[in-house]
CSV table of N, CA and C in Angstrom, one decimal:
chain,number,residue,atom,x,y,z
A,14,MET,N,140.1,-16.5,81.0
A,14,MET,CA,141.3,-16.3,80.1
A,14,MET,C,141.7,-15.1,79.6
A,15,ALA,N,142.9,-15.5,80.6
A,15,ALA,CA,144.3,-13.6,80.9
A,15,ALA,C,144.8,-13.1,79.5
A,16,GLU,N,144.3,-12.6,79.2
A,16,GLU,CA,145.6,-11.6,77.9
A,16,GLU,C,146.8,-11.7,78.0
A,17,ALA,N,146.8,-12.8,76.4
A,17,ALA,CA,148.9,-13.3,76.6
A,17,ALA,C,149.6,-12.1,76.9
A,18,THR,N,150.9,-11.8,77.1
A,18,THR,CA,151.6,-10.7,77.0
A,18,THR,C,152.2,-11.0,75.8
A,19,ASN,N,152.9,-12.3,75.3
A,19,ASN,CA,153.4,-11.7,74.1
A,19,ASN,C,153.2,-12.8,73.5
A,20,PRO,N,152.2,-13.0,72.5
A,20,PRO,CA,150.7,-13.9,72.1
A,20,PRO,C,152.4,-14.2,70.2
A,21,ILE,N,152.3,-16.1,70.6
A,21,ILE,CA,153.1,-15.8,69.0
A,21,ILE,C,151.4,-16.0,67.7
A,22,ILE,N,150.9,-16.5,68.2
A,22,ILE,CA,149.5,-16.0,67.6
A,22,ILE,C,148.8,-15.3,68.0
A,23,ASP,N,148.5,-14.5,66.8
A,23,ASP,CA,147.5,-13.7,67.9
A,23,ASP,C,146.2,-12.8,66.2
A,24,LEU,N,145.1,-13.5,66.8
A,24,LEU,CA,143.8,-13.0,65.1
A,24,LEU,C,142.9,-11.4,66.2
A,25,HIS,N,142.7,-10.7,65.0
A,25,HIS,CA,141.8,-9.6,65.7
A,25,HIS,C,141.1,-9.7,64.4
A,26,ASP,N,139.3,-9.9,65.0
A,26,ASP,CA,138.6,-9.2,64.3
A,26,ASP,C,138.7,-9.5,63.3
A,27,VAL,N,138.9,-11.3,63.3
A,27,VAL,CA,139.3,-11.7,62.5
A,27,VAL,C,137.4,-12.4,61.9
A,28,SER,N,137.1,-12.3,60.4
A,28,SER,CA,136.2,-12.9,59.8
A,28,SER,C,136.2,-13.4,58.6
A,29,VAL,N,136.0,-14.9,58.3
A,29,VAL,CA,135.9,-15.2,56.9
A,29,VAL,C,134.9,-15.2,56.4
A,30,THR,N,134.3,-14.5,54.6
A,30,THR,CA,133.1,-15.1,54.6
A,30,THR,C,133.1,-16.1,53.4
A,31,PHE,N,132.4,-16.9,52.9
A,31,PHE,CA,132.4,-17.4,51.2
A,31,PHE,C,130.7,-16.9,50.3
A,32,GLN,N,131.0,-17.3,49.5
A,32,GLN,CA,129.8,-16.5,48.3
A,32,GLN,C,129.3,-18.1,48.0
A,33,SER,N,128.0,-18.4,47.7
A,33,SER,CA,127.7,-19.6,47.5
A,33,SER,C,126.2,-19.9,47.0
A,34,ASN,N,125.7,-19.6,45.5
A,34,ASN,CA,124.5,-19.2,45.2
A,34,ASN,C,124.3,-18.3,45.9
A,35,GLY,N,124.5,-17.2,45.3
A,35,GLY,CA,124.7,-15.9,45.8
A,35,GLY,C,124.2,-15.1,46.6
A,36,LYS,N,124.1,-16.3,47.8
A,36,LYS,CA,124.4,-15.9,49.4
A,36,LYS,C,125.9,-15.7,49.8
A,37,THR,N,125.4,-15.1,51.4
A,37,THR,CA,127.1,-14.5,51.2
A,37,THR,C,127.2,-15.7,52.9
A,38,LEU,N,127.9,-16.5,53.7
A,38,LEU,CA,127.8,-18.2,53.9
A,38,LEU,C,129.3,-16.7,55.3
A,39,HIS,N,129.0,-16.7,56.3
A,39,HIS,CA,129.8,-16.4,57.6
A,39,HIS,C,130.7,-17.4,58.5
A,40,ALA,N,131.3,-18.0,57.7
A,40,ALA,CA,132.2,-19.6,58.3
A,40,ALA,C,133.0,-19.1,59.8
A,41,VAL,N,133.5,-17.6,59.9
A,41,VAL,CA,134.1,-17.2,60.9
A,41,VAL,C,133.6,-16.1,61.3
A,42,ASN,N,133.9,-15.8,62.3
A,42,ASN,CA,132.4,-14.0,62.5
A,42,ASN,C,133.4,-13.2,63.5
A,43,HIS,N,133.9,-12.7,63.2
A,43,HIS,CA,134.9,-11.4,63.9
A,43,HIS,C,135.4,-12.0,65.0
A,44,VAL,N,136.7,-12.8,64.5
A,44,VAL,CA,136.8,-13.6,66.1
A,44,VAL,C,138.1,-12.8,66.0
A,45,ASN,N,139.3,-13.1,68.0
A,45,ASN,CA,139.7,-12.3,68.8
A,45,ASN,C,140.3,-13.5,69.9
A,46,LEU,N,141.5,-13.8,68.9
A,46,LEU,CA,142.0,-14.4,69.9
A,46,LEU,C,144.0,-15.1,70.4
A,47,GLN,N,144.8,-14.5,71.0
A,47,GLN,CA,146.0,-14.7,71.4
A,47,GLN,C,146.8,-16.3,72.0
A,48,ILE,N,147.5,-16.7,72.0
A,48,ILE,CA,147.7,-17.5,71.9
A,48,ILE,C,149.3,-17.9,71.9
A,49,ASP,N,149.9,-17.7,73.9
A,49,ASP,CA,151.0,-17.9,73.9
A,49,ASP,C,152.4,-18.8,73.8
A,50,GLN,N,153.2,-19.0,73.6
A,50,GLN,CA,154.0,-20.2,73.2
A,50,GLN,C,154.4,-21.0,74.3
A,51,GLY,N,153.8,-22.5,73.8
A,51,GLY,CA,154.1,-23.5,74.6
A,51,GLY,C,152.5,-23.5,75.1
A,52,ASP,N,150.8,-23.1,74.8
A,52,ASP,CA,149.5,-22.7,74.6
A,52,ASP,C,148.5,-24.2,74.1
A,53,ILE,N,148.5,-25.4,74.4
A,53,ILE,CA,147.5,-25.6,73.9
A,53,ILE,C,146.1,-25.1,73.7
A,54,TYR,N,145.3,-25.8,72.7
A,54,TYR,CA,143.9,-25.6,72.5
A,54,TYR,C,143.2,-26.4,71.5
A,55,GLY,N,142.3,-26.5,71.8
A,55,GLY,CA,141.7,-27.8,70.9
A,55,GLY,C,141.1,-27.0,70.6
A,56,ILE,N,139.7,-26.8,69.5
A,56,ILE,CA,138.6,-26.4,68.3
A,56,ILE,C,137.3,-26.9,68.2
A,57,ILE,N,136.3,-27.3,69.3
A,57,ILE,CA,135.4,-28.1,68.7
A,57,ILE,C,134.8,-27.1,68.7
A,58,GLY,N,133.2,-28.1,67.7
A,58,GLY,CA,132.0,-27.2,67.3
A,58,GLY,C,131.0,-27.7,66.8
A,59,TYR,N,130.1,-27.9,66.3
A,59,TYR,CA,129.4,-28.7,65.4
A,59,TYR,C,130.1,-28.3,63.8
A,60,SER,N,129.4,-29.8,62.6
A,60,SER,CA,130.0,-29.9,61.9
A,60,SER,C,129.3,-28.6,61.1
A,61,GLY,N,130.4,-28.3,60.6
A,61,GLY,CA,129.6,-26.5,59.7
A,61,GLY,C,129.6,-25.4,60.4
A,62,ALA,N,130.6,-25.6,60.8
A,62,ALA,CA,130.4,-24.5,62.5
A,62,ALA,C,131.8,-23.0,62.3
A,63,GLY,N,132.7,-24.3,61.5
A,63,GLY,CA,134.2,-22.9,61.1
A,63,GLY,C,135.0,-24.2,61.6
A,64,LYS,N,135.4,-24.5,62.3
A,64,LYS,CA,136.3,-25.0,62.8
A,64,LYS,C,137.6,-25.2,61.5
A,65,SER,N,137.3,-25.5,60.7
A,65,SER,CA,138.9,-25.8,59.7
A,65,SER,C,138.9,-24.7,58.8
A,66,THR,N,137.6,-24.0,58.5
A,66,THR,CA,138.3,-22.4,58.4
A,66,THR,C,139.2,-21.7,59.4
A,67,LEU,N,139.1,-21.9,60.3
A,67,LEU,CA,139.8,-20.7,61.1
A,67,LEU,C,141.0,-21.6,62.0
A,68,VAL,N,141.1,-23.0,61.8
A,68,VAL,CA,142.3,-23.6,61.9
A,68,VAL,C,142.9,-23.3,60.5
A,69,ARG,N,142.5,-22.9,58.9
A,69,ARG,CA,143.0,-22.6,57.9
A,69,ARG,C,143.5,-21.3,57.8
A,70,THR,N,142.8,-20.3,58.5
A,70,THR,CA,143.4,-19.2,58.4
A,70,THR,C,144.0,-19.2,59.9
A,71,ILE,N,144.7,-19.4,60.5
A,71,ILE,CA,146.0,-19.2,61.3
A,71,ILE,C,146.9,-19.9,61.2
A,72,ASN,N,146.5,-21.5,60.0
A,72,ASN,CA,148.0,-21.3,59.6
A,72,ASN,C,148.2,-21.2,58.1
A,73,LEU,N,147.9,-20.5,57.7
A,73,LEU,CA,147.7,-18.8,56.8
A,73,LEU,C,147.3,-19.8,55.3
A,74,LEU,N,146.3,-20.7,55.1
A,74,LEU,CA,146.3,-21.4,54.2
A,74,LEU,C,145.3,-20.6,53.3
A,75,GLN,N,144.5,-19.9,54.3
A,75,GLN,CA,143.0,-19.3,54.2
A,75,GLN,C,143.2,-18.2,54.9
A,76,ARG,N,142.8,-17.0,53.4
A,76,ARG,CA,142.7,-16.0,53.9
A,76,ARG,C,141.7,-15.0,54.2
A,77,PRO,N,141.7,-14.4,55.8
A,77,PRO,CA,140.4,-13.1,56.2
A,77,PRO,C,140.1,-12.3,55.0
A,78,THR,N,139.0,-12.7,55.4
A,78,THR,CA,138.2,-11.2,54.2
A,78,THR,C,138.2,-10.3,54.9
A,79,THR,N,138.4,-9.9,56.6
A,79,THR,CA,138.2,-8.8,56.9
A,79,THR,C,139.3,-9.7,58.7
A,80,GLY,N,140.0,-8.1,59.0
A,80,GLY,CA,140.7,-8.6,60.6
A,80,GLY,C,141.7,-9.1,59.9
A,81,THR,N,142.9,-9.3,60.8
A,81,THR,CA,144.2,-9.0,60.8
A,81,THR,C,144.6,-10.7,61.4
A,82,VAL,N,145.8,-11.7,60.8
A,82,VAL,CA,146.3,-12.5,61.7
A,82,VAL,C,147.7,-11.9,61.7
A,83,THR,N,148.7,-12.5,63.2
A,83,THR,CA,150.4,-12.4,62.9
A,83,THR,C,150.3,-13.9,63.4
A,84,VAL,N,151.3,-14.3,62.9
A,84,VAL,CA,151.7,-15.3,63.5
A,84,VAL,C,153.4,-15.2,64.0
A,85,LYS,N,153.8,-15.7,64.8
A,85,LYS,CA,155.5,-15.0,64.9
A,85,LYS,C,155.4,-16.8,65.4
A,86,CYS,N,157.4,-17.0,64.2
A,86,CYS,CA,158.0,-18.7,63.9
A,86,CYS,C,158.8,-18.0,65.3
A,87,PRO,N,158.6,-18.8,66.8
A,87,PRO,CA,160.3,-18.7,67.2
A,87,PRO,C,161.2,-19.2,66.8
A,88,PRO,N,162.6,-19.3,67.3
A,88,PRO,CA,163.8,-19.4,66.0
A,88,PRO,C,164.0,-20.8,66.3
A,89,PRO,N,164.8,-21.5,65.8
A,89,PRO,CA,165.0,-22.9,65.2
A,89,PRO,C,166.1,-23.5,66.5
A,90,SER,N,165.0,-24.8,67.2
A,90,SER,CA,165.9,-24.9,69.0
A,90,SER,C,166.9,-25.7,68.8
A,91,ALA,N,168.0,-25.1,69.1
A,91,ALA,CA,169.6,-26.1,69.0
A,91,ALA,C,170.0,-27.3,68.9
A,92,ALA,N,168.2,-28.1,69.8
A,92,ALA,CA,168.1,-29.6,69.6
A,92,ALA,C,167.6,-30.4,68.4
A,93,TYR,N,167.1,-29.4,67.6
A,93,TYR,CA,166.2,-30.2,66.4
A,93,TYR,C,167.5,-30.5,65.1
A,94,GLN,N,167.4,-31.3,64.7
A,94,GLN,CA,168.6,-31.5,63.9
A,94,GLN,C,167.8,-32.6,62.9
A,95,PRO,N,167.4,-31.9,61.4
A,95,PRO,CA,166.8,-33.1,60.3
A,95,PRO,C,167.2,-35.0,60.3
A,96,ARG,N,166.9,-35.7,60.3
A,96,ARG,CA,167.4,-36.9,60.8
A,96,ARG,C,168.7,-36.6,59.4
A,97,PHE,N,168.8,-36.1,58.1
A,97,PHE,CA,169.2,-36.8,56.8
A,97,PHE,C,170.2,-34.8,57.5
A,98,ALA,N,170.3,-34.1,57.9
A,98,ALA,CA,171.2,-33.0,57.6
A,98,ALA,C,172.2,-32.9,57.1
A,99,ASN,N,173.4,-33.9,57.4
A,99,ASN,CA,174.5,-34.2,57.1
A,99,ASN,C,175.1,-35.3,56.0
A,100,SER,N,174.2,-35.9,55.5
A,100,SER,CA,174.5,-36.7,54.6
A,100,SER,C,174.5,-36.2,53.3
A,101,PRO,N,175.5,-36.6,52.2
A,101,PRO,CA,175.5,-36.7,51.0
A,101,PRO,C,174.0,-36.6,50.4
A,102,GLN,N,174.4,-35.1,49.4
A,102,GLN,CA,172.5,-35.1,48.7
A,102,GLN,C,173.2,-35.8,47.3
A,103,LYS,N,172.1,-37.2,46.4
A,103,LYS,CA,172.4,-36.8,45.3
A,103,LYS,C,171.6,-36.3,44.4
A,104,ASN,N,172.3,-36.3,43.0
A,104,ASN,CA,171.7,-35.4,41.8
A,104,ASN,C,171.0,-36.6,41.3
A,105,TRP,N,169.5,-36.6,41.0
A,105,TRP,CA,168.7,-37.3,40.8
A,105,TRP,C,168.8,-37.3,38.8
A,106,ASP,N,169.1,-35.5,38.5
A,106,ASP,CA,169.0,-35.6,37.3
A,106,ASP,C,169.8,-35.6,36.2
A,107,ASP,N,171.5,-36.6,37.3
A,107,ASP,CA,172.9,-36.5,36.5
A,107,ASP,C,172.8,-38.6,37.0
A,108,PRO,N,172.2,-38.7,35.8
A,108,PRO,CA,172.8,-40.5,35.3
A,108,PRO,C,173.9,-40.9,36.3
A,109,SER,N,174.7,-40.2,35.8
A,109,SER,CA,176.4,-41.1,36.3
A,109,SER,C,176.3,-40.2,37.5
A,110,ALA,N,176.1,-40.1,38.2
A,110,ALA,CA,176.0,-39.5,40.2
A,110,ALA,C,175.3,-39.9,40.2
A,111,LEU,N,174.3,-41.6,39.9
A,111,LEU,CA,174.2,-42.2,40.8
A,111,LEU,C,174.8,-43.6,40.8
């Protein structure tokens, strides 16, 4: 796999550990990963291998114990238009407005 030239997701030496019953569990161990915009990856592995922890770390829902996670968000597309973007808003706290 060629090195990403301008990755939107960049994990550098990421590890996630948990303490359980006085023991250290290594859920993610020294992962380096770069993903370019438009790339699609799947994460597969055995139960308990750390797949969900890795995805939570990429989604910034789990802080890595060591290493860095960088996620660059592309600017919103001009084609993206939320369904109710131009709809009038109701004030549900004001009964007279209903």
